[in-house]
mmCIF file of C-alpha atoms and ligand atoms in Angstrom:
data_model
loop_
_atom_site.group_PDB
_atom_site.id
_atom_site.type_symbol
_atom_site.label_atom_id
_atom_site.label_comp_id
_atom_site.label_asym_id
_atom_site.label_seq_id
_atom_site.Cartn_x
_atom_site.Cartn_y
_atom_site.Cartn_z
ATOM 1 C CA MET A 163 0.000 0.000 0.000
ATOM 2 C CA LYS A 164 2.732 2.407 1.020
ATOM 3 C CA ARG A 165 4.653 1.520 -2.126
ATOM 4 C CA ARG A 166 1.619 2.162 -4.325
ATOM 5 C CA LYS A 167 1.169 5.603 -2.725
ATOM 6 C CA PHE A 168 4.768 6.397 -3.366
ATOM 7 C CA ILE A 169 4.549 5.394 -7.031
ATOM 8 C CA LYS A 170 1.353 7.456 -7.417
ATOM 9 C CA LYS A 171 3.007 10.437 -5.787
ATOM 10 C CA THR A 172 6.086 10.325 -7.992
ATOM 11 C CA SER A 173 4.179 9.825 -11.191
ATOM 12 C CA PHE A 174 1.987 12.853 -10.326
ATOM 13 C CA SER A 175 4.975 14.997 -9.564
ATOM 14 C CA LYS A 176 6.638 13.838 -12.805
ATOM 15 C CA LEU A 177 3.492 14.765 -14.709
ATOM 16 C CA GLY A 178 3.484 18.174 -13.066
ATOM 17 C CA LEU A 179 7.099 18.741 -14.040
ATOM 18 C CA LEU A 180 6.372 17.737 -17.622
ATOM 19 C CA LEU A 181 3.414 20.186 -17.798
ATOM 20 C CA ILE A 182 5.523 23.026 -16.406
ATOM 21 C CA THR A 183 8.263 22.283 -18.956
ATOM 22 C CA ILE A 184 5.767 22.265 -21.843
ATOM 23 C CA LEU A 185 4.113 25.493 -20.661
ATOM 24 C CA CYS A 186 7.431 27.250 -20.191
ATOM 25 C CA SER A 187 8.712 26.229 -23.602
ATOM 26 C CA CYS A 188 5.473 27.484 -25.201
ATOM 27 C CA ASN A 189 5.758 30.884 -23.559
ATOM 28 C CA THR A 190 9.444 31.495 -24.190
ATOM 29 C CA PRO A 191 9.987 33.482 -27.389
ATOM 30 C CA LYS A 192 12.224 31.517 -29.778
ATOM 31 C CA GLU A 193 15.582 33.190 -29.352
ATOM 32 C CA GLU A 194 18.324 32.573 -31.838
ATOM 33 C CA LYS A 195 20.800 30.342 -30.064
ATOM 34 C CA LYS A 196 24.271 31.810 -29.854
ATOM 35 C CA THR A 197 25.918 28.630 -31.076
ATOM 36 C CA GLY A 198 27.152 27.690 -34.531
ATOM 37 C CA THR A 199 23.922 25.749 -35.001
ATOM 38 C CA ILE A 200 21.957 26.790 -38.040
ATOM 39 C CA THR A 201 18.614 28.537 -37.571
ATOM 40 C CA GLU A 202 15.812 28.417 -40.121
ATOM 41 C CA ASN A 203 16.502 31.426 -42.312
ATOM 42 C CA GLN A 204 20.273 31.222 -42.337
ATOM 43 C CA THR A 205 22.176 30.019 -45.346
ATOM 44 C CA ILE A 206 25.098 27.646 -45.129
ATOM 45 C CA ARG A 207 28.232 28.432 -47.105
ATOM 46 C CA LYS A 208 28.500 25.186 -49.057
ATOM 47 C CA PRO A 209 29.979 23.172 -50.550
ATOM 48 C CA LEU A 210 33.078 23.935 -48.557
ATOM 49 C CA VAL A 211 36.419 22.235 -47.890
ATOM 50 C CA ILE A 212 39.138 23.388 -45.513
ATOM 51 C CA ALA A 213 42.450 21.604 -44.953
ATOM 52 C CA THR A 214 45.637 22.222 -43.028
ATOM 53 C CA TRP A 215 48.732 23.561 -44.842
ATOM 54 C CA ASN A 216 49.331 24.187 -48.502
ATOM 55 C CA THR A 217 47.251 21.354 -49.899
ATOM 56 C CA PRO A 218 45.546 22.653 -53.069
ATOM 57 C CA LYS A 219 45.413 19.307 -54.871
ATOM 58 C CA ALA A 220 43.843 17.487 -51.958
ATOM 59 C CA VAL A 221 41.260 20.227 -51.491
ATOM 60 C CA GLU A 222 40.550 20.248 -55.210
ATOM 61 C CA ALA A 223 39.913 16.487 -55.179
ATOM 62 C CA ALA A 224 37.536 16.866 -52.224
ATOM 63 C CA ALA A 225 35.767 19.830 -53.853
ATOM 64 C CA LYS A 226 35.251 17.808 -57.044
ATOM 65 C CA VAL A 227 33.404 15.146 -55.068
ATOM 66 C CA LEU A 228 31.165 17.806 -53.520
ATOM 67 C CA GLU A 229 30.566 19.676 -56.770
ATOM 68 C CA LYS A 230 29.283 16.440 -58.283
ATOM 69 C CA GLY A 231 26.796 16.158 -55.424
ATOM 70 C CA GLY A 232 28.881 13.690 -53.401
ATOM 71 C CA ASN A 233 28.832 13.658 -49.611
ATOM 72 C CA ALA A 234 31.307 15.212 -47.200
ATOM 73 C CA LEU A 235 32.624 11.839 -46.018
ATOM 74 C CA ASP A 236 33.604 10.748 -49.538
ATOM 75 C CA ALA A 237 35.071 14.191 -50.137
ATOM 76 C CA VAL A 238 37.442 14.180 -47.145
ATOM 77 C CA GLU A 239 38.506 10.604 -47.854
ATOM 78 C CA GLN A 240 39.279 11.341 -51.498
ATOM 79 C CA GLY A 241 41.067 14.555 -50.570
ATOM 80 C CA CYS A 242 43.325 12.874 -48.025
ATOM 81 C CA ARG A 243 44.135 10.042 -50.445
ATOM 82 C CA VAL A 244 45.768 12.571 -52.789
ATOM 83 C CA GLU A 245 48.374 13.440 -50.171
ATOM 84 C CA GLU A 246 48.856 9.831 -49.072
ATOM 85 C CA ALA A 247 49.703 8.860 -52.656
ATOM 86 C CA ASP A 248 52.284 11.640 -53.137
ATOM 87 C CA PRO A 249 55.790 10.277 -52.426
ATOM 88 C CA LYS A 250 57.143 13.841 -52.220
ATOM 89 C CA GLY A 251 55.078 14.667 -49.133
ATOM 90 C CA GLN A 252 57.294 13.568 -46.231
ATOM 91 C CA SER A 253 54.639 13.799 -43.507
ATOM 92 C CA VAL A 254 51.793 11.762 -44.969
ATOM 93 C CA GLY A 255 51.400 8.348 -46.608
ATOM 94 C CA ILE A 256 54.094 6.952 -48.903
ATOM 95 C CA GLY A 257 57.360 8.852 -48.472
ATOM 96 C CA GLY A 258 56.550 9.828 -44.882
ATOM 97 C CA LEU A 259 59.626 10.211 -42.684
ATOM 98 C CA PRO A 260 60.212 7.116 -40.536
ATOM 99 C CA ASP A 261 60.538 6.615 -36.797
ATOM 100 C CA ARG A 262 64.048 6.415 -35.360
ATOM 101 C CA GLU A 263 64.275 2.709 -36.233
ATOM 102 C CA GLY A 264 63.616 3.491 -39.901
ATOM 103 C CA HIS A 265 59.976 2.321 -39.996
ATOM 104 C CA VAL A 266 57.311 4.473 -41.640
ATOM 105 C CA THR A 267 54.247 4.159 -39.408
ATOM 106 C CA LEU A 268 51.036 5.919 -40.338
ATOM 107 C CA ASP A 269 48.119 7.223 -38.251
ATOM 108 C CA ALA A 270 44.706 8.316 -39.530
ATOM 109 C CA CYS A 271 41.135 8.915 -38.490
ATOM 110 C CA ILE A 272 37.819 9.864 -40.008
ATOM 111 C CA MET A 273 34.473 11.094 -38.630
ATOM 112 C CA ASN A 274 31.124 11.293 -40.372
ATOM 113 C CA ASP A 275 28.107 13.510 -39.788
ATOM 114 C CA LYS A 276 26.459 10.873 -37.580
ATOM 115 C CA GLY A 277 29.228 11.143 -35.008
ATOM 116 C CA ASP A 278 30.792 7.826 -36.043
ATOM 117 C CA TYR A 279 34.564 7.550 -35.889
ATOM 118 C CA GLY A 280 37.188 5.124 -37.191
ATOM 119 C CA ALA A 281 40.958 5.198 -36.796
ATOM 120 C CA VAL A 282 44.187 3.303 -37.280
ATOM 121 C CA VAL A 283 47.519 3.871 -35.555
ATOM 122 C CA ALA A 284 51.105 2.794 -36.193
ATOM 123 C CA VAL A 285 50.288 1.068 -39.475
ATOM 124 C CA GLU A 286 53.138 -0.073 -41.702
ATOM 125 C CA ASN A 287 53.126 -0.956 -45.421
ATOM 126 C CA ILE A 288 49.667 0.446 -46.200
ATOM 127 C CA LYS A 289 49.530 3.781 -47.985
ATOM 128 C CA HIS A 290 45.850 4.729 -47.817
ATOM 129 C CA VAL A 291 45.316 4.643 -44.093
ATOM 130 C CA ILE A 292 42.451 7.148 -44.343
ATOM 131 C CA SER A 293 40.448 4.555 -46.291
ATOM 132 C CA LEU A 294 41.502 1.926 -43.776
ATOM 133 C CA ALA A 295 40.198 4.156 -40.953
ATOM 134 C CA ARG A 296 36.904 4.407 -42.828
ATOM 135 C CA LYS A 297 36.773 0.604 -43.109
ATOM 136 C CA VAL A 298 37.306 0.345 -39.349
ATOM 137 C CA MET A 299 34.383 2.741 -38.861
ATOM 138 C CA GLU A 300 32.068 1.003 -41.307
ATOM 139 C CA GLU A 301 33.066 -2.668 -41.265
ATOM 140 C CA THR A 302 34.062 -3.448 -37.689
ATOM 141 C CA PRO A 303 32.469 -3.209 -34.243
ATOM 142 C CA HIS A 304 35.527 -1.183 -33.135
ATOM 143 C CA VAL A 305 36.760 2.377 -33.560
ATOM 144 C CA LEU A 306 40.533 2.015 -33.471
ATOM 145 C CA LEU A 307 42.924 -0.667 -34.725
ATOM 146 C CA ALA A 308 46.681 -0.584 -34.141
ATOM 147 C CA GLY A 309 49.832 -1.911 -35.785
ATOM 148 C CA LYS A 310 49.894 -5.477 -37.050
ATOM 149 C CA GLY A 311 46.172 -6.015 -36.442
ATOM 150 C CA ALA A 312 45.330 -2.974 -38.532
ATOM 151 C CA GLU A 313 47.677 -4.159 -41.287
ATOM 152 C CA GLN A 314 46.113 -7.614 -41.258
ATOM 153 C CA PHE A 315 42.638 -6.073 -41.471
ATOM 154 C CA ALA A 316 43.809 -3.952 -44.411
ATOM 155 C CA ILE A 317 44.954 -7.039 -46.324
ATOM 156 C CA GLU A 318 41.642 -8.774 -45.588
ATOM 157 C CA GLN A 319 39.884 -5.708 -47.003
ATOM 158 C CA GLY A 320 41.904 -5.882 -50.226
ATOM 159 C CA PHE A 321 44.458 -3.120 -49.544
ATOM 160 C CA GLU A 322 47.867 -3.508 -51.165
ATOM 161 C CA ARG A 323 51.009 -3.945 -49.094
ATOM 162 C CA GLU A 324 53.887 -1.711 -50.214
ATOM 163 C CA ASP A 325 57.159 -0.318 -48.920
ATOM 164 C CA LEU A 326 56.466 3.228 -47.746
ATOM 165 C CA LEU A 327 60.091 4.252 -47.167
ATOM 166 C CA THR A 328 61.147 6.111 -50.318
ATOM 167 C CA PRO A 329 64.856 6.598 -51.171
ATOM 168 C CA ALA A 330 64.546 10.322 -50.263
ATOM 169 C CA SER A 331 63.070 9.588 -46.819
ATOM 170 C CA LYS A 332 65.620 6.812 -46.208
ATOM 171 C CA LYS A 333 68.422 9.248 -47.021
ATOM 172 C CA ALA A 334 66.971 11.900 -44.696
ATOM 173 C CA TRP A 335 66.742 9.309 -41.895
ATOM 174 C CA GLU A 336 70.328 8.140 -42.452
ATOM 175 C CA GLU A 337 71.530 11.726 -42.233
ATOM 176 C CA TRP A 338 69.475 12.276 -39.077
ATOM 177 C CA LYS A 339 71.028 9.161 -37.479
ATOM 178 C CA ILE A 340 74.487 10.738 -37.527
ATOM 179 C CA LYS A 341 73.500 13.143 -34.719
ATOM 180 C CA SER A 342 70.250 11.440 -33.658
ATOM 181 C CA GLU A 343 68.998 14.717 -32.213
ATOM 182 C CA TYR A 344 65.293 14.712 -31.529
ATOM 183 C CA LYS A 345 63.879 18.152 -32.240
ATOM 184 C CA PRO A 346 60.347 18.617 -33.532
ATOM 185 C CA ILE A 347 60.459 20.878 -36.578
ATOM 186 C CA ILE A 348 58.419 24.067 -36.083
ATOM 187 C CA ASN A 349 56.901 24.278 -39.573
ATOM 188 C CA ILE A 350 57.030 22.234 -42.722
ATOM 189 C CA GLU A 351 55.274 24.775 -44.910
ATOM 190 C CA ASN A 352 54.933 22.504 -47.871
ATOM 191 C CA HIS A 353 53.468 20.575 -45.883
ATOM 192 C CA ASP A 354 52.702 18.508 -42.794
ATOM 193 C CA THR A 355 49.820 16.371 -41.454
ATOM 194 C CA ILE A 356 46.649 16.914 -43.414
ATOM 195 C CA GLY A 357 43.459 17.499 -41.459
ATOM 196 C CA MET A 358 40.406 18.191 -43.621
ATOM 197 C CA LEU A 359 36.805 19.241 -42.985
ATOM 198 C CA ALA A 360 34.024 19.446 -45.561
ATOM 199 C CA ILE A 361 30.410 20.595 -45.787
ATOM 200 C CA ASP A 362 28.347 18.979 -48.541
ATOM 201 C CA ASP A 363 25.255 20.117 -50.386
ATOM 202 C CA GLU A 364 23.014 18.723 -47.659
ATOM 203 C CA GLY A 365 24.881 20.875 -45.151
ATOM 204 C CA ASN A 366 26.432 17.824 -43.476
ATOM 205 C CA ILE A 367 29.970 17.919 -42.085
ATOM 206 C CA SER A 368 32.640 15.207 -42.054
ATOM 207 C CA GLY A 369 36.355 15.287 -41.290
ATOM 208 C CA ALA A 370 39.553 13.300 -41.804
ATOM 209 C CA CYS A 371 43.153 13.437 -40.672
ATOM 210 C CA THR A 372 46.173 11.465 -41.921
ATOM 211 C CA THR A 373 49.883 11.604 -41.054
ATOM 212 C CA SER A 374 53.160 9.762 -40.686
ATOM 213 C CA GLY A 375 53.495 11.585 -37.358
ATOM 214 C CA LEU A 376 56.592 13.294 -36.090
ATOM 215 C CA ALA A 377 59.741 12.471 -37.989
ATOM 216 C CA TYR A 378 62.144 10.201 -36.054
ATOM 217 C CA LYS A 379 59.645 9.623 -33.262
ATOM 218 C CA MET A 380 60.213 6.769 -30.811
ATOM 219 C CA ALA A 381 58.992 3.425 -32.127
ATOM 220 C CA GLY A 382 55.390 3.033 -31.012
ATOM 221 C CA ARG A 383 54.746 6.751 -30.547
ATOM 222 C CA VAL A 384 51.257 7.861 -31.559
ATOM 223 C CA GLY A 385 50.309 11.529 -31.811
ATOM 224 C CA ASP A 386 47.054 13.447 -31.848
ATOM 225 C CA SER A 387 46.102 12.914 -35.490
ATOM 226 C CA PRO A 388 44.256 9.583 -35.155
ATOM 227 C CA ILE A 389 42.769 10.297 -31.729
ATOM 228 C CA ILE A 390 39.184 11.472 -31.547
ATOM 229 C CA GLY A 391 38.981 14.977 -30.076
ATOM 230 C CA GLY A 392 42.738 15.463 -30.478
ATOM 231 C CA GLY A 393 43.641 15.779 -34.151
ATOM 232 C CA LEU A 394 40.025 15.801 -35.295
ATOM 233 C CA PHE A 395 36.494 16.259 -34.050
ATOM 234 C CA VAL A 396 33.194 16.733 -35.832
ATOM 235 C CA ASP A 397 29.748 17.385 -34.439
ATOM 236 C CA ASN A 398 27.326 17.838 -37.308
ATOM 237 C CA GLU A 399 25.112 20.145 -35.227
ATOM 238 C CA ILE A 400 27.967 22.525 -34.468
ATOM 239 C CA GLY A 401 31.009 22.149 -36.744
ATOM 240 C CA GLY A 402 34.425 20.529 -36.872
ATOM 241 C CA ALA A 403 38.078 21.143 -36.055
ATOM 242 C CA ALA A 404 41.446 19.623 -36.977
ATOM 243 C CA ALA A 405 44.979 20.031 -35.690
ATOM 244 C CA THR A 406 48.552 19.857 -36.854
ATOM 245 C CA GLY A 407 51.861 20.281 -35.062
ATOM 246 C CA LEU A 408 53.205 18.766 -31.873
ATOM 247 C CA GLY A 409 50.583 16.123 -31.156
ATOM 248 C CA GLU A 410 51.520 15.685 -27.500
ATOM 249 C CA GLU A 411 50.427 19.274 -26.778
ATOM 250 C CA VAL A 412 47.208 18.901 -28.766
ATOM 251 C CA LEU A 413 46.351 15.722 -26.871
ATOM 252 C CA LYS A 414 47.006 17.263 -23.472
ATOM 253 C CA THR A 415 44.394 19.932 -24.195
ATOM 254 C CA VAL A 416 42.037 17.724 -26.296
ATOM 255 C CA GLY A 417 42.286 20.533 -28.836
ATOM 256 C CA SER A 418 39.795 19.686 -31.578
ATOM 257 C CA PHE A 419 37.080 18.648 -29.148
ATOM 258 C CA LEU A 420 37.711 21.828 -27.182
ATOM 259 C CA ILE A 421 37.251 23.974 -30.296
ATOM 260 C CA VAL A 422 33.942 22.323 -31.197
ATOM 261 C CA GLU A 423 32.689 22.718 -27.622
ATOM 262 C CA LEU A 424 33.729 26.390 -27.579
ATOM 263 C CA MET A 425 31.796 26.909 -30.815
ATOM 264 C CA ARG A 426 28.819 25.197 -29.175
ATOM 265 C CA GLN A 427 29.029 27.799 -26.407
ATOM 266 C CA GLY A 428 28.850 30.641 -28.913
ATOM 267 C CA MET A 429 32.393 31.319 -30.101
ATOM 268 C CA SER A 430 33.145 31.800 -33.775
ATOM 269 C CA PRO A 431 35.548 29.252 -35.334
ATOM 270 C CA GLN A 432 38.290 31.908 -35.216
ATOM 271 C CA GLN A 433 37.724 32.711 -31.531
ATOM 272 C CA ALA A 434 37.623 29.017 -30.685
ATOM 273 C CA CYS A 435 40.926 28.280 -32.471
ATOM 274 C CA GLU A 436 42.568 31.207 -30.678
ATOM 275 C CA GLU A 437 41.293 30.041 -27.295
ATOM 276 C CA ALA A 438 42.570 26.495 -27.931
ATOM 277 C CA ILE A 439 46.054 27.843 -28.740
ATOM 278 C CA LYS A 440 45.887 30.027 -25.621
ATOM 279 C CA ARG A 441 45.225 26.933 -23.493
ATOM 280 C CA ILE A 442 48.521 25.440 -24.742
ATOM 281 C CA VAL A 443 50.552 28.626 -24.461
ATOM 282 C CA GLU A 444 49.319 29.602 -21.005
ATOM 283 C CA LYS A 445 49.993 26.278 -19.335
ATOM 284 C CA PRO A 446 52.505 26.489 -16.494
ATOM 285 C CA ASN A 447 55.942 25.645 -17.891
ATOM 286 C CA SER A 448 54.707 25.776 -21.463
ATOM 287 C CA ASN A 449 57.609 25.476 -23.852
ATOM 288 C CA TYR A 450 55.521 26.893 -26.705
ATOM 289 C CA LYS A 451 58.309 28.935 -28.301
ATOM 290 C CA ASN A 452 59.919 25.674 -29.357
ATOM 291 C CA PHE A 453 57.032 23.935 -31.055
ATOM 292 C CA GLN A 454 54.203 24.602 -33.455
ATOM 293 C CA VAL A 455 50.511 23.780 -33.159
ATOM 294 C CA GLY A 456 47.972 24.939 -35.732
ATOM 295 C CA TYR A 457 44.189 24.552 -35.790
ATOM 296 C CA ILE A 458 41.514 24.917 -38.423
ATOM 297 C CA ALA A 459 37.773 24.970 -37.733
ATOM 298 C CA VAL A 460 34.459 25.365 -39.485
ATOM 299 C CA ASN A 461 30.999 25.885 -38.035
ATOM 300 C CA LYS A 462 27.625 24.782 -39.310
ATOM 301 C CA LYS A 463 27.156 28.054 -41.206
ATOM 302 C CA GLY A 464 30.391 27.543 -43.135
ATOM 303 C CA GLU A 465 32.349 30.198 -41.240
ATOM 304 C CA VAL A 466 35.982 29.182 -40.841
ATOM 305 C CA GLY A 467 38.833 29.932 -38.476
ATOM 306 C CA ALA A 468 42.535 29.129 -38.134
ATOM 307 C CA TYR A 469 45.222 29.969 -35.622
ATOM 308 C CA SER A 470 48.711 28.759 -34.753
ATOM 309 C CA ILE A 471 51.459 29.446 -32.251
ATOM 310 C CA HIS A 472 54.132 30.410 -34.805
ATOM 311 C CA GLU A 473 53.907 32.227 -38.096
ATOM 312 C CA TRP A 474 53.637 30.420 -41.437
ATOM 313 C CA PHE A 475 50.887 27.984 -40.706
ATOM 314 C CA SER A 476 48.465 28.090 -43.633
ATOM 315 C CA TYR A 477 45.356 26.334 -44.838
ATOM 316 C CA ASN A 478 43.595 25.702 -48.109
ATOM 317 C CA LEU A 479 39.987 26.762 -48.373
ATOM 318 C CA TYR A 480 37.545 25.858 -51.105
ATOM 319 C CA ALA A 481 34.463 28.085 -50.842
ATOM 320 C CA ASP A 482 32.280 29.992 -53.287
ATOM 321 C CA GLY A 483 33.898 28.017 -56.122
ATOM 322 C CA GLU A 484 37.471 29.096 -55.321
ATOM 323 C CA ASN A 485 40.385 27.141 -53.855
ATOM 324 C CA LYS A 486 42.851 29.394 -52.030
ATOM 325 C CA ASN A 487 45.828 28.977 -49.749
ATOM 326 C CA ILE A 488 45.446 31.385 -46.834
ATOM 327 C CA LYS A 489 48.013 32.321 -44.225
ATOM 328 C CA SER A 490 46.779 31.763 -40.694
ATOM 329 C CA ASP A 491 46.958 34.361 -37.939
ATOM 330 C CA TYR A 492 49.302 33.333 -35.109
ATOM 331 C CA TYR A 493 50.212 33.947 -31.471
ATOM 332 C CA ILE A 494 53.913 34.863 -31.381
ATOM 333 C CA LYS A 495 54.058 38.266 -33.041
ATOM 334 C CA ASN A 496 57.520 39.364 -31.841
HETATM 335 N N1 LIG B 134 50.292 16.222 -35.306
HETATM 336 C C1 LIG B 134 51.159 15.232 -35.861
HETATM 337 C C2 LIG B 134 51.634 14.323 -34.778
HETATM 338 O O1 LIG B 134 51.905 14.786 -33.672
HETATM 339 C C3 LIG B 134 52.350 15.764 -36.565
HETATM 340 C C4 LIG B 134 52.239 17.055 -37.270
HETATM 341 O O2 LIG B 134 51.160 17.529 -37.579
HETATM 342 O O3 LIG B 134 53.286 17.646 -37.544
HETATM 343 O O4 LIG B 134 51.807 13.157 -35.027
#
């Protein structure tokens, strides 16, 4: 009896709460939310592609997919594949600089507009790790595969095994071995890790990130690029962000996730990128003068932002039918 009374009481109070909520929401005038979320009469700048560094060919490939009515996920995958296939790019795919043991190990991740994510880390002998990350997302119950397991999965999925260490990268590694000094390079203007975000005709956002990681890293080291919220994050309601530079610092501040959350709270993509860099720079004992981190971001309206610690970070933007390389604003001015 007591129990029945209790249940009755709670269900009445729940009902009351529900009524109050409905009444309140009816009476509140519909304010425009201060987030990057799109409201009814706003237009989205689309199709749009933004990618880290000087990556015109990759952005062009992604834009082509979108211009033909393709979706943002296909666009970012196709865009990243261009860089992975270029043996001259020493930070991505074939030709990437190896770890200190001479092994080229690749990291990549991809996110779609449904909030799904797939990634691979420390993969050897497979060039198109961005497509492998997509396979992890779409064909497995997991989100992240590492090393040998990822390579085995790639072969099962029909990927080709190939030697990723080009003569030029082998030579660079052999020269590095003479001193074996480990110093992250501030900028590789032409270019470094590629992080890419796209908005398709439906207004949906996807993102991708692919890298060989820091040159001459310790064997087994994994950076921010393949880690959700670190090198990449997409929330289709709000926008997306991607990172490049010293992955350890990006990971410690969960940079890309932070940027998307700041946009959710009302910041523009530019303000959010600047705040994320500030979090790194203003940490106690931050050694920021000796490393680079750069961010790009886009919100649901197609507004973009970019910011880095040092000068000479740039990004490629395809918008309003034009593909341009744009120099990013930066923190250290003197
Ligand atoms: N963020 C990459 C990493 O830490 C490297 C880079 O962008 O330079 O692996």
